[in-house]
mmCIF file of C-alpha atoms in Angstrom:
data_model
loop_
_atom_site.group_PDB
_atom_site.id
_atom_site.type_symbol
_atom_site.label_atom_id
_atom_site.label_comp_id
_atom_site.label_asym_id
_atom_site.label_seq_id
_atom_site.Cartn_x
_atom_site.Cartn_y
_atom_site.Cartn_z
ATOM 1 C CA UNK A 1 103.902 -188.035 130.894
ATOM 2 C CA UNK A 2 101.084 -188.618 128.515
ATOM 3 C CA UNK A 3 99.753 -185.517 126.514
ATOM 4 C CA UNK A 4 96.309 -186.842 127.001
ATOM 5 C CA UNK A 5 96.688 -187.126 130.709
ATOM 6 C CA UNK A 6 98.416 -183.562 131.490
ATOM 7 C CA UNK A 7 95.839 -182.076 129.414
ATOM 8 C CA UNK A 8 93.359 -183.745 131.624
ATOM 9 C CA UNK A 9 95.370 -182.832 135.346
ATOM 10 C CA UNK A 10 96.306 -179.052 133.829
ATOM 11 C CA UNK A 11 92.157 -178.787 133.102
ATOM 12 C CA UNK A 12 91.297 -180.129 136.602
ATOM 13 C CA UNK A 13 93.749 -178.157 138.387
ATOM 14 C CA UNK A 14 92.820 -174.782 136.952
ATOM 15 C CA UNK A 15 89.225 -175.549 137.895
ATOM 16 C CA UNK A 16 89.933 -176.584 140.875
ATOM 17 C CA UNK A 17 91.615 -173.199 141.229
ATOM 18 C CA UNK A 18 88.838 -171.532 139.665
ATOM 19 C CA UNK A 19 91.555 -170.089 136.679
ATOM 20 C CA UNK A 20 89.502 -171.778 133.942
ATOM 21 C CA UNK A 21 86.219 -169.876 134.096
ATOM 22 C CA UNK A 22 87.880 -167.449 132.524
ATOM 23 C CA UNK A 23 86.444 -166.417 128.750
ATOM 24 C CA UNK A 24 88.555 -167.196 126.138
ATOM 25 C CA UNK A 25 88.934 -163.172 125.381
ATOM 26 C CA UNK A 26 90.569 -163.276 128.805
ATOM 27 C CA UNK A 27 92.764 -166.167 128.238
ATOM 28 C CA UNK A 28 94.332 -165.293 125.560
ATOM 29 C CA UNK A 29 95.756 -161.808 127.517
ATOM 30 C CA UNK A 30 97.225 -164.591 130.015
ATOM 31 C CA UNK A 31 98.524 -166.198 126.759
ATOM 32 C CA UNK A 32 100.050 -163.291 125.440
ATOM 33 C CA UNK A 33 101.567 -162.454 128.767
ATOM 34 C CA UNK A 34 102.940 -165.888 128.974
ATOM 35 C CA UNK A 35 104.472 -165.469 125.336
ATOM 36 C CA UNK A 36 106.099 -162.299 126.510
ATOM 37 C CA UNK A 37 108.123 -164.519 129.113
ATOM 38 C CA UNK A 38 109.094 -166.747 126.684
ATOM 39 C CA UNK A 39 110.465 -163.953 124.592
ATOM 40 C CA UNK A 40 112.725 -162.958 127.869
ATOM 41 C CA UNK A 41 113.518 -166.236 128.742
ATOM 42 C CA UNK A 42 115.046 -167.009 125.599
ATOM 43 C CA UNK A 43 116.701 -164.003 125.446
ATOM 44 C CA UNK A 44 118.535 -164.387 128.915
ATOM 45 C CA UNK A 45 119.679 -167.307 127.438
ATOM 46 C CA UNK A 46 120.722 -166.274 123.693
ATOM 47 C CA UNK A 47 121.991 -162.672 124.536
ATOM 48 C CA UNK A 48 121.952 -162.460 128.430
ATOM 49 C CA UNK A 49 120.631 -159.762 130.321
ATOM 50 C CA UNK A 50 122.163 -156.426 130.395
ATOM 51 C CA UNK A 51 120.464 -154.796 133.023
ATOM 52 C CA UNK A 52 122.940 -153.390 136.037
ATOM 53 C CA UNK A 53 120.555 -154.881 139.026
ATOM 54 C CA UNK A 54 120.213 -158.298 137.482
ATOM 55 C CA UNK A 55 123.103 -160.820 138.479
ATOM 56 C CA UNK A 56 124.312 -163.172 136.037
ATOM 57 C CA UNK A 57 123.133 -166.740 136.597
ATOM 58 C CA UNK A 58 124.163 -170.146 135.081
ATOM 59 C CA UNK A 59 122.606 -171.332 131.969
ATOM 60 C CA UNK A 60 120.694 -174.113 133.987
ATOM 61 C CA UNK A 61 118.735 -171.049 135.698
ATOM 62 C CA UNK A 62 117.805 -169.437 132.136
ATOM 63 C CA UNK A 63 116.668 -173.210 130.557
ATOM 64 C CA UNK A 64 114.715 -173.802 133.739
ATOM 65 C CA UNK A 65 112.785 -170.456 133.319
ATOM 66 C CA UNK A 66 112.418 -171.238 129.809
ATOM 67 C CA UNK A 67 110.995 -174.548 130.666
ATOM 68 C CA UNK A 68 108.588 -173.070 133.083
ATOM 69 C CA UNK A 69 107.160 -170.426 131.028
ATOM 70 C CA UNK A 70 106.894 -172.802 127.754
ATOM 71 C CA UNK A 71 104.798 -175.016 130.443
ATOM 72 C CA UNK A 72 102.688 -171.695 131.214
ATOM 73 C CA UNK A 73 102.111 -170.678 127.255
ATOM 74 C CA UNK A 74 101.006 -174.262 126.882
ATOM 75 C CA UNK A 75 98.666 -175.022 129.570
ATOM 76 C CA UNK A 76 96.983 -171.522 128.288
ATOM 77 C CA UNK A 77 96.665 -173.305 124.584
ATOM 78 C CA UNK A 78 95.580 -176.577 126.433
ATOM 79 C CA UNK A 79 92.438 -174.656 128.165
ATOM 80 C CA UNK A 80 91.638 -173.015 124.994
ATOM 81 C CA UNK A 81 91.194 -175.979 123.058
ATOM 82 C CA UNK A 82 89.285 -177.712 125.560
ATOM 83 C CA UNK A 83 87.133 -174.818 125.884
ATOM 84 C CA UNK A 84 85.942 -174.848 122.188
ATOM 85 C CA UNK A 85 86.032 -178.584 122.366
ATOM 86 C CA UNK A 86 88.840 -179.336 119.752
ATOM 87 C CA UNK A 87 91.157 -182.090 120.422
ATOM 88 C CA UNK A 88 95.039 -182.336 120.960
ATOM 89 C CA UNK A 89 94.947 -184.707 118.035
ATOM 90 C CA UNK A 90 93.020 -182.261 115.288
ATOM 91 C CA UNK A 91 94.788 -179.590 116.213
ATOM 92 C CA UNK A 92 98.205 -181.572 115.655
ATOM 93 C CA UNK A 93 96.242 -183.137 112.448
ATOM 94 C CA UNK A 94 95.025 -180.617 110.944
ATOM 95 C CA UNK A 95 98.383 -178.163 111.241
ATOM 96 C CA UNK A 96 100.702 -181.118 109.691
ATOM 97 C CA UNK A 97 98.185 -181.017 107.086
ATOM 98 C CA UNK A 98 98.403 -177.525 106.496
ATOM 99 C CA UNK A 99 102.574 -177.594 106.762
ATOM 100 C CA UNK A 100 102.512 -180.501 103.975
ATOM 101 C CA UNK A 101 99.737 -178.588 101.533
ATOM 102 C CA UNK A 102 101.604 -175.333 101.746
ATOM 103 C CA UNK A 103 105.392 -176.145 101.728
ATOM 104 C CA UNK A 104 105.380 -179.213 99.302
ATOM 105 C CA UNK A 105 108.758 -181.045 98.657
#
């Protein structure tokens, strides 16, 4: 799937939903929440979980959650931009940019 076009679905669906009227103050708590599950996904899958009323589950289980919550961190990022009006492209612009100007080969 096209960037372009999820970005385009993920914004109608939330408003559909009413999830994007949210301020961005707001959103980024979602964000940060999302992050969070990131941070335990990957760890599931680098360390495992340790905890005595968790079972054990293949490492297709742990990638899927991983995939899912990477999916939730970036639709949050997606409705950011769009509300301040900045573009997939800039944003990817602008931070290669930055990459090349600071770490210089």
């Amino acid at each position: 799937m096209d960037i372009q076009d999820y970005k385009s679905w993920v914004i109608d669906f939330y408003k559909k939903r009413n999830w994007y009227q949210y301020n961005p103050f707001i959103r980024i708590g979602f964000l940060t929440e999302e992050v969070g599950e990131v941070s335990r996904a990957v760890r599931s899958l680098e360390i495992g979980r340790d905890r005595p009323d968790e079972a054990t589950q293949p490492e297709h289980v742990y990638k899927e959650n991983l995939m899912e919550e990477l999916g939730d961190v970036l639709d949050n990022i997606l409705v950011l931009a769009d509300k301040y009006d900045i573009s997939l492209e800039d944003i990817l612009t602008h931070h290669q940019m930055k990459l090349e100007g600071r770490f210089k080969e």
